[in-house]
XYZ file of N, CA and C in Angstrom:
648
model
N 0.842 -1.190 0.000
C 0.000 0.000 0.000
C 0.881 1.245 0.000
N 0.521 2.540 -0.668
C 1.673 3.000 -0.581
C 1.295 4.604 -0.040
N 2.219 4.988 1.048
C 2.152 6.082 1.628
C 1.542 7.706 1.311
N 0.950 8.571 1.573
C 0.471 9.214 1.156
C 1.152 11.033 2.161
N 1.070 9.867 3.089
C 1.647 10.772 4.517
C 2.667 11.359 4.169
N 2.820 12.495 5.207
C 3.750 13.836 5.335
C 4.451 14.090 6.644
N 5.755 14.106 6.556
C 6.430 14.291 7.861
C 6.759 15.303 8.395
N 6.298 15.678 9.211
C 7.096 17.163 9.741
C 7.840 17.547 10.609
N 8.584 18.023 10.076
C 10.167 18.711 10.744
C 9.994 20.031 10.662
N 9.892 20.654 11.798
C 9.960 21.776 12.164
C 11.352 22.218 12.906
N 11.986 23.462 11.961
C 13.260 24.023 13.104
C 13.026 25.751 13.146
N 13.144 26.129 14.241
C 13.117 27.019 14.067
C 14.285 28.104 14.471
N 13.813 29.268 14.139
C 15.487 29.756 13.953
C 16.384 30.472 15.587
N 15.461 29.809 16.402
C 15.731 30.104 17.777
C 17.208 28.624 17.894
N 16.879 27.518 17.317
C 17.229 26.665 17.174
C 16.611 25.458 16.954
N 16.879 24.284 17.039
C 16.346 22.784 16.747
C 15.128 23.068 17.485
N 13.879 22.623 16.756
C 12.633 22.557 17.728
C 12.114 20.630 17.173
N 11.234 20.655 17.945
C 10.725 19.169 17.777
C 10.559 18.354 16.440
N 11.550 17.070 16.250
C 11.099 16.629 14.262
C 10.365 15.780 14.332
N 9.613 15.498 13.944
C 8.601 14.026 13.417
C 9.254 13.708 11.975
N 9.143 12.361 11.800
C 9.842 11.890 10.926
C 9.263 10.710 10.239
N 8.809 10.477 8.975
C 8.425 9.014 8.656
C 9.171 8.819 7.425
N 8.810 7.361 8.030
C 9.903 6.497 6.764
C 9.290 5.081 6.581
N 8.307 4.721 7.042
C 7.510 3.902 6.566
C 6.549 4.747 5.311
N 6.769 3.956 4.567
C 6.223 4.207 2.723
C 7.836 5.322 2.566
N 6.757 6.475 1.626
C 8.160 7.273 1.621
C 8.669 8.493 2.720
N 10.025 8.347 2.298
C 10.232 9.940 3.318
C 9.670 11.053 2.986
N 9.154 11.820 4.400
C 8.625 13.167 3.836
C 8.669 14.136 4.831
N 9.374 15.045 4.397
C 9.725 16.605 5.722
C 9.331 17.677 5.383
N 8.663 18.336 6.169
C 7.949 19.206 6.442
C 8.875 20.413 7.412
N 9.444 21.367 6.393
C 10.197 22.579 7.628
C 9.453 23.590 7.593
N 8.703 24.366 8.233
C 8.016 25.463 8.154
C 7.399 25.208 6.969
N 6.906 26.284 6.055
C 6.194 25.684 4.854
C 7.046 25.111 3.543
N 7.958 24.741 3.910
C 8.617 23.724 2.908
C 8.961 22.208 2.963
N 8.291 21.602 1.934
C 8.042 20.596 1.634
C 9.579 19.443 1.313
N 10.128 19.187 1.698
C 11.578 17.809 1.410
C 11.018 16.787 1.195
N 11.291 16.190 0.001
C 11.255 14.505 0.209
C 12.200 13.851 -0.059
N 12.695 12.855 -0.481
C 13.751 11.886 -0.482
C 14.401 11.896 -1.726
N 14.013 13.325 -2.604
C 15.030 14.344 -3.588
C 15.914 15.194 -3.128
N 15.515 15.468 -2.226
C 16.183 16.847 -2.475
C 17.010 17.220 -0.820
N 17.457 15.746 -0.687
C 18.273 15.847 0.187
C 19.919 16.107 0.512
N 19.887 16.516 -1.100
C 21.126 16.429 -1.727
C 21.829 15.506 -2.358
N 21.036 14.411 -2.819
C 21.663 13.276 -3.440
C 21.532 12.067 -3.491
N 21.586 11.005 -3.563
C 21.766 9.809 -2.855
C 22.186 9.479 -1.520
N 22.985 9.377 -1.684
C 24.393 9.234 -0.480
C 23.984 10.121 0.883
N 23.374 11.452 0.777
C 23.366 12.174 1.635
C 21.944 11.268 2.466
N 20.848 10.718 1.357
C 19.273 10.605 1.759
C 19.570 9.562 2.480
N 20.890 8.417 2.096
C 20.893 7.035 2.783
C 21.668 7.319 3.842
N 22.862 8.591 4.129
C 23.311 7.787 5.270
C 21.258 8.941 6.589
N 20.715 9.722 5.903
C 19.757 9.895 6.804
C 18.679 9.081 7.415
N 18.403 8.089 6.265
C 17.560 6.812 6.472
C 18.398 6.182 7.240
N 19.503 6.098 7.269
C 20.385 4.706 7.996
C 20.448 5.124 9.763
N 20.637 6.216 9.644
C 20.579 7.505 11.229
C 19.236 6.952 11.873
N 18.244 7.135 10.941
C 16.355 7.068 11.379
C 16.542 5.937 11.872
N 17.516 4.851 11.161
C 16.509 3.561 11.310
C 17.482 3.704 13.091
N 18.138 4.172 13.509
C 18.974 4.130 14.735
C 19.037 5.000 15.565
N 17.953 5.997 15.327
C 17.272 7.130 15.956
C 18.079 6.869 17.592
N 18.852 7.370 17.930
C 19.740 7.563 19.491
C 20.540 7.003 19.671
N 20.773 6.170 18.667
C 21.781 5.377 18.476
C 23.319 5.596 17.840
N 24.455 6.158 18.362
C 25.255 6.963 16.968
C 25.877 5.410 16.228
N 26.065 5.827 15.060
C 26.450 4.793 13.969
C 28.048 5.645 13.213
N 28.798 4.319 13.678
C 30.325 4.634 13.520
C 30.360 5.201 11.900
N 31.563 5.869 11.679
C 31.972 6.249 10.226
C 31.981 4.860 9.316
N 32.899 3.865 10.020
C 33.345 2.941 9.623
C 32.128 1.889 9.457
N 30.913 2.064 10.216
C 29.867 0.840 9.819
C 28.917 2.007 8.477
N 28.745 3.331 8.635
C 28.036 4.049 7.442
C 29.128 3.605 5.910
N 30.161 3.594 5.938
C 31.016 3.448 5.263
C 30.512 2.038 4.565
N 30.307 1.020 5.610
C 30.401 -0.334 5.268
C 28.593 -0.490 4.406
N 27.945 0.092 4.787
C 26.449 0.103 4.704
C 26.602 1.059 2.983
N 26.936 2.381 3.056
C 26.635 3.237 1.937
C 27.485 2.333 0.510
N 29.102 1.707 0.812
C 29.890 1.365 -0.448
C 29.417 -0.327 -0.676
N 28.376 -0.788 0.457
C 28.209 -2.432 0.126
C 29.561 -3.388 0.200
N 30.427 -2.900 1.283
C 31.773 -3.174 1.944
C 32.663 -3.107 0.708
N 32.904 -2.500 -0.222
C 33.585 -2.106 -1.440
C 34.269 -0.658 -1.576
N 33.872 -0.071 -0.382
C 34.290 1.547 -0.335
C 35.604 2.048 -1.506
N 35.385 3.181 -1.553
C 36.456 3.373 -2.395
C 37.538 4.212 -1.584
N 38.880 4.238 -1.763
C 40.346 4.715 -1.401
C 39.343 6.060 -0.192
N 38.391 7.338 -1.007
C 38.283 8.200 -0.370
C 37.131 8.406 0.291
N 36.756 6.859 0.744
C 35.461 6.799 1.637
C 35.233 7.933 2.768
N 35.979 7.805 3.390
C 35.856 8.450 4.785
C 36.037 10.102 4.428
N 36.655 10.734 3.770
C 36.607 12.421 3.104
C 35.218 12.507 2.569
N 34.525 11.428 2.008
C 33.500 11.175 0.828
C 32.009 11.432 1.866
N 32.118 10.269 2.828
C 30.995 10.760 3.631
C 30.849 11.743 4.940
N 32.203 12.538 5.050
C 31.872 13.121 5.755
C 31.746 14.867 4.991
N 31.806 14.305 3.693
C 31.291 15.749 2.457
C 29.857 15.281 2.187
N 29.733 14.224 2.307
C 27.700 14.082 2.384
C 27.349 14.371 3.290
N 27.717 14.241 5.040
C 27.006 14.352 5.933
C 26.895 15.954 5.784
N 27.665 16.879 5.366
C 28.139 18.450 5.518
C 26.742 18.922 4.672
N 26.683 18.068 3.421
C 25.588 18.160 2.350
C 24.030 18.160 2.560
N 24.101 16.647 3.793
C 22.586 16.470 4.390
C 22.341 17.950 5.106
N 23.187 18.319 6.515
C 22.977 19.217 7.185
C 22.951 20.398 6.424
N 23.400 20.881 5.566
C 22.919 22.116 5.070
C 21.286 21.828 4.662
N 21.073 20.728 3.974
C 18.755 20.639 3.333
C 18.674 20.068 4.531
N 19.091 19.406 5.744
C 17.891 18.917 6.555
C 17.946 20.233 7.256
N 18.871 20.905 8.264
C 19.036 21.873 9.176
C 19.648 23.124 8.693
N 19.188 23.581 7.872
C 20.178 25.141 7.926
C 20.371 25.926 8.771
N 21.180 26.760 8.805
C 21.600 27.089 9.330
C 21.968 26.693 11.062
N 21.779 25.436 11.318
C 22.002 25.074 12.739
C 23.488 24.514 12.775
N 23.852 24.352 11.569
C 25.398 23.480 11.658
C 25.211 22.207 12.214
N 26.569 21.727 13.105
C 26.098 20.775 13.984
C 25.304 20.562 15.053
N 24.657 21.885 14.926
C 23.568 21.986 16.685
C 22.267 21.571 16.288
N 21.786 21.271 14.959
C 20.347 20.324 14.745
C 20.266 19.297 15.147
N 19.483 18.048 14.943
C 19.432 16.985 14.994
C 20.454 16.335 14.484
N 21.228 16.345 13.680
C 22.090 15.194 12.873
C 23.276 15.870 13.811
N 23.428 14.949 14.537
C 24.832 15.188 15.557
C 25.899 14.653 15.396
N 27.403 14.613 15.814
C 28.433 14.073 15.746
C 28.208 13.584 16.991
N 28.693 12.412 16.896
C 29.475 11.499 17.898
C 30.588 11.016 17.825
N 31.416 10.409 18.803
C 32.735 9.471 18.430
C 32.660 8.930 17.833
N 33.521 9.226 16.254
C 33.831 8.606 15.871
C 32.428 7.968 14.741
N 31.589 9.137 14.938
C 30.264 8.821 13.945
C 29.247 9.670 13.756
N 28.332 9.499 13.879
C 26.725 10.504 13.848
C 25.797 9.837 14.651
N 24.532 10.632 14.956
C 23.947 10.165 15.581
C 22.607 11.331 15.531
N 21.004 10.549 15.044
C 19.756 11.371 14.955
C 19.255 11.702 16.815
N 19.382 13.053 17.163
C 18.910 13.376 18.554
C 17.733 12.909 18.761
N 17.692 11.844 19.714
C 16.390 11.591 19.947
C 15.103 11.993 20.816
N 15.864 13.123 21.360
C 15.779 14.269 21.898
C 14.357 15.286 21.317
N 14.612 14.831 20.202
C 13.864 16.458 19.294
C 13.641 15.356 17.916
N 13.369 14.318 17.786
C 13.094 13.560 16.581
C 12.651 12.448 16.890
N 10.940 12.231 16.685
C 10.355 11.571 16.490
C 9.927 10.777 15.475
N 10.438 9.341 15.375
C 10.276 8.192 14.245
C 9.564 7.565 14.181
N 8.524 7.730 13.305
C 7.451 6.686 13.095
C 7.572 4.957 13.281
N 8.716 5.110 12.647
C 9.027 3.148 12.796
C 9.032 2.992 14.370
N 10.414 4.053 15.106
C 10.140 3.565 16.175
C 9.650 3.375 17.524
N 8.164 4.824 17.005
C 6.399 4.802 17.739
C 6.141 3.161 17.148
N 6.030 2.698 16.150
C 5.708 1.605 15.705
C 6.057 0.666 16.941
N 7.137 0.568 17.061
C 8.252 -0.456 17.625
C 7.681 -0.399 19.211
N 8.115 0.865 19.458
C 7.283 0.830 20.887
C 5.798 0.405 21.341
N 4.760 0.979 20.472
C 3.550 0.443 20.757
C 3.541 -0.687 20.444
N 4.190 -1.452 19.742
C 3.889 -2.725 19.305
C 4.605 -3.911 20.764
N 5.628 -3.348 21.400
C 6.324 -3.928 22.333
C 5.818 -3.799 23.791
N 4.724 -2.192 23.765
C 4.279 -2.652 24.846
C 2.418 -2.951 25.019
N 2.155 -3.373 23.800
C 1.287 -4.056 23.789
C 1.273 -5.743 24.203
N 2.337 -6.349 23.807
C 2.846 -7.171 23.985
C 2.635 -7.731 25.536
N 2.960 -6.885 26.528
C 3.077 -6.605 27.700
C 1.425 -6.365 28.478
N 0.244 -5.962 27.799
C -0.457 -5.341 28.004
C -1.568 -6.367 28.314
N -2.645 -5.904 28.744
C -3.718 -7.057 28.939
C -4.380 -6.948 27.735
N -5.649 -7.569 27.389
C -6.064 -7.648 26.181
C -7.154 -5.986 25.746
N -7.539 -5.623 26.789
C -8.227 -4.015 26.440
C -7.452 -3.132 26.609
N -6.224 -3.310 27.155
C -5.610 -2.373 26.876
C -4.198 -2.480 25.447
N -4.094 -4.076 25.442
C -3.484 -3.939 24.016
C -3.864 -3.434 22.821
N -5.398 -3.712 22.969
C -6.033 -3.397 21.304
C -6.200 -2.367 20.756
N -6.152 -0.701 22.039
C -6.269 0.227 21.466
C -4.587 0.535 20.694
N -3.657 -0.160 21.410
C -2.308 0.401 21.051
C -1.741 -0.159 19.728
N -1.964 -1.539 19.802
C -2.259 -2.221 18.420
C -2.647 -1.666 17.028
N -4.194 -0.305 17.432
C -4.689 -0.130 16.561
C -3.730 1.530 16.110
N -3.449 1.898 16.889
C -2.310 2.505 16.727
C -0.966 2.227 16.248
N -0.104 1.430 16.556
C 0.880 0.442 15.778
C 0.621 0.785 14.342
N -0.510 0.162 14.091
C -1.204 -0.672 12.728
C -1.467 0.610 11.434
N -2.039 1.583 12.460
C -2.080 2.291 12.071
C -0.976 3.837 11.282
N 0.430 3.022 11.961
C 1.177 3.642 10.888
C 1.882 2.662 10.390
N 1.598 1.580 10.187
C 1.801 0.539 8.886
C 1.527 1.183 7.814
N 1.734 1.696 7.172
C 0.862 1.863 5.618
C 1.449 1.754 4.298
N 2.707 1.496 4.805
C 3.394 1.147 3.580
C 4.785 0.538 3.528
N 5.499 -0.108 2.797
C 6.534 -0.895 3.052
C 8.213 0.569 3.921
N 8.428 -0.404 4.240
C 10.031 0.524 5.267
C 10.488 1.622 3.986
N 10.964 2.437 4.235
C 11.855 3.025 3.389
C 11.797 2.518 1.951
N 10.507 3.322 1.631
C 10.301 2.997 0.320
C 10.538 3.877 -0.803
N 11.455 4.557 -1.176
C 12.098 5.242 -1.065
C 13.570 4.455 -2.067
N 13.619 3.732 -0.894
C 15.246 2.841 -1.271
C 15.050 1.702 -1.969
N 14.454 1.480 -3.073
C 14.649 0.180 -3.239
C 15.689 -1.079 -3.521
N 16.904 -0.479 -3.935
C 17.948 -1.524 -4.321
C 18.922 -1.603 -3.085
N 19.282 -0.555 -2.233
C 20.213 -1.116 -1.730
C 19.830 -2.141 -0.607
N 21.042 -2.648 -0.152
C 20.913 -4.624 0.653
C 20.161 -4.139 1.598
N 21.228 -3.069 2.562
C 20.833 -2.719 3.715
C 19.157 -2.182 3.935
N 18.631 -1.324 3.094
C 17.344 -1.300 3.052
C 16.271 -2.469 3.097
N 16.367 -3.257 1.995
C 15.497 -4.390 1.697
C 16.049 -5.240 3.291
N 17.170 -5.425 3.765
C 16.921 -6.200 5.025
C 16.155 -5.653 6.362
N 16.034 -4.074 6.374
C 15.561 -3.729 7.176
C 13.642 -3.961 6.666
N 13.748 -3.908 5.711
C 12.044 -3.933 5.114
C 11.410 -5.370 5.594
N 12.497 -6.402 5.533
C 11.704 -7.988 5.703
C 11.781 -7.673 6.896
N 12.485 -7.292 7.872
C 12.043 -7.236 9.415
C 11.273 -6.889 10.091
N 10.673 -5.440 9.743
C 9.364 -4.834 9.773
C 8.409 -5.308 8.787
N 8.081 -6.012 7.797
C 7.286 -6.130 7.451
C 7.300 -7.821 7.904
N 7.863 -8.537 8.528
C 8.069 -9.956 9.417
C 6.866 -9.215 11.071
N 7.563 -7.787 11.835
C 6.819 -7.233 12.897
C 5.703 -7.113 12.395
N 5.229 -6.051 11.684
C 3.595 -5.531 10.611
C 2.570 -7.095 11.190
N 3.399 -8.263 10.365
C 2.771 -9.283 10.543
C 2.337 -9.609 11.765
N 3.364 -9.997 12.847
C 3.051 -10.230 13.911
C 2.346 -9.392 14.772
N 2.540 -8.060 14.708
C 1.009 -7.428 15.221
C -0.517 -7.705 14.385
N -0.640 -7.467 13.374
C -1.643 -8.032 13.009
C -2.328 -9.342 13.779
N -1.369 -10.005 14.011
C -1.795 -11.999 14.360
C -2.524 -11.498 15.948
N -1.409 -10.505 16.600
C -1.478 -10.335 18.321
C -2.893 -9.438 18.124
N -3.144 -8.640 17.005
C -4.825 -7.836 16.674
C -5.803 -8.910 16.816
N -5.354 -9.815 15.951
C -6.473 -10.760 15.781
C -6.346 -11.791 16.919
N -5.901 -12.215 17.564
C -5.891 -12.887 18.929
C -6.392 -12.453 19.720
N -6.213 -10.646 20.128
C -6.803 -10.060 20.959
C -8.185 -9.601 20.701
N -8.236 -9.456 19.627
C -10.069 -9.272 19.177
C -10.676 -10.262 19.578
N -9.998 -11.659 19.253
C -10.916 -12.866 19.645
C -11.101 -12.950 20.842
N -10.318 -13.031 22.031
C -9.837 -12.878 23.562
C -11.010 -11.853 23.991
N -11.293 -10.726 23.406
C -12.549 -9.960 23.642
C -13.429 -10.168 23.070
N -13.855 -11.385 22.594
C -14.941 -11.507 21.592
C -15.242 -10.895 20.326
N -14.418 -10.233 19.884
C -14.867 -9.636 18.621
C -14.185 -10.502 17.620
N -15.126 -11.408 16.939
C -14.834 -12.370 15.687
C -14.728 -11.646 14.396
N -16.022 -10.709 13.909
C -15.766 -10.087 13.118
C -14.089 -9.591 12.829
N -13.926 -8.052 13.470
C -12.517 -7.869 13.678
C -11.102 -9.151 13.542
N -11.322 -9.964 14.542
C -10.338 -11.110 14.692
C -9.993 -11.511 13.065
N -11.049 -12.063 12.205
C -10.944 -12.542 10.657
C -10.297 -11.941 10.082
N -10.581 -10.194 10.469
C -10.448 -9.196 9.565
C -9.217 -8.858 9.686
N -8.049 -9.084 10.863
C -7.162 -8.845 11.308
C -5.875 -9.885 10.511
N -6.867 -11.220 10.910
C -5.849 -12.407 10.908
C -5.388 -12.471 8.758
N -7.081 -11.815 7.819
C -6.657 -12.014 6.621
C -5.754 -11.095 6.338
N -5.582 -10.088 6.887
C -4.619 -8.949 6.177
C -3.058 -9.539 6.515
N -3.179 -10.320 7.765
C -1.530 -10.933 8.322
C -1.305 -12.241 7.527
N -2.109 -12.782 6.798
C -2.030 -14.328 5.641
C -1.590 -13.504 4.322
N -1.764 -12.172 4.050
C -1.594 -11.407 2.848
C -0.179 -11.370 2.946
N 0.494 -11.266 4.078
C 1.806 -11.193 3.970
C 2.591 -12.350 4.156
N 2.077 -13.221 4.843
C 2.239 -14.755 5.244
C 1.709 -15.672 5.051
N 1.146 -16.272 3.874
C 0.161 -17.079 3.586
C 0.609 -17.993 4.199
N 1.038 -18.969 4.618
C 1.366 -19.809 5.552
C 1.582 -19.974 6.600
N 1.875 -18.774 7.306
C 1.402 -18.156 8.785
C 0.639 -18.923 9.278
N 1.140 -20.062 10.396
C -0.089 -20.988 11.235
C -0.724 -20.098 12.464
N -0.537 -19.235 13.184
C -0.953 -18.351 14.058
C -2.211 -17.410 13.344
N -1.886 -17.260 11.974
C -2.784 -16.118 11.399
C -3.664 -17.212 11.479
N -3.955 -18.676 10.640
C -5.127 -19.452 10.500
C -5.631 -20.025 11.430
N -4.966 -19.790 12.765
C -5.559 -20.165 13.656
C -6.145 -19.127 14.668
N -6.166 -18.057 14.587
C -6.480 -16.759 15.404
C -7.510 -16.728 15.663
């Protein structure tokens, strides 16, 4: 299904103010009234190592593993000059004028998305989906339906060829599934059959062989 949604990143010129960010279906940023998508980030190179940051939102990610991720472990002689003239590239279209004081931060020896001031759809996903998990059955289903609800389209769609993308896509769309199954378990658990069917066919769409979905 494919994304329609709009992300917004707001900075303002006091400094970094709060980002929302999606990257389930495609990327899309929103700075004051200007519109970014996964053009005009300056390039290739600049849009992937930002997707690669998202998918690790607080996490900093070494030179040497962006390196290994952007060249498909093939880097060339002037890798390391190379991406740290893309990262210079991202921060001028994601943050102007903030330099290094926006969101896209340095760390030792790497970068790192503030998680501080940047909110990721995948990983609202991740969370509601983990502590539903945890939850009793009326209180899982509203969070579930939330989860589910920013499913709407495959990971970083956006990227289609490189490795690192497509492996992050079967993983979340492997999770997608398994909330769906825990929807339809918990609908049933509250009696709602209707729902439960309705839950369990959309999780066989991705898993037709899924024994949990046919049995939900």
């Amino acid at each position: 299904m494919e994304s329609t949604r709009v992300a917004t990143v707001v900075l303002s010129e006091a400094g970094p103010a709060r980002m929302t960010v999606q990257i389930i279906g495609g990327l899309r940023i929103l700075r004051g009234t200007t519109v970014l998508d996964a053009r005009q980030l300056g390039g290739c190179k600049p849009r992937q190592i930002l997707e690669i940051l998202l998918l690790h939102v607080g996490t900093p990610v070494s030179k040497d593993r962006l390196i290994e991720l952007l060249w498909g472990g093939c880097p060339p002689a002037e890798a390391r000059p190379s991406l740290e003239s893309y990262v210079s590239v991202l921060r001028r279209n994601l943050q102007p004028g903030a330099g290094k004081e926006g969101p896209l931060r340095t760390s030792t020896g790497g970068y790192v998305i503030d998680r501080d001031i940047v909110d990721v759809d995948l990983d609202q996903f991740d969370r509601l989906y983990r502590a539903a998990q945890l939850a009793s059955p009326s209180e899982a289903y509203p969070l579930l339906l939330q989860a589910l609800d920013l499913a709407v389209g495959p990971l970083l769609g956006d990227e289609l060829l490189a490795a690192w993308a497509e492996d992050e896509r079967r993983v979340h769309a492997a999770r997608v599934t398994q909330a769906l199954i825990l929807a339809a378990e918990t609908s049933a658990t509250l009696g709602w059959i209707d729902q439960s069917v309705t839950w369990a066919s959309q999780a066989l769409v991705g898993e037709p062989l899924n024994e949990r979905a046919w049995t939900s």
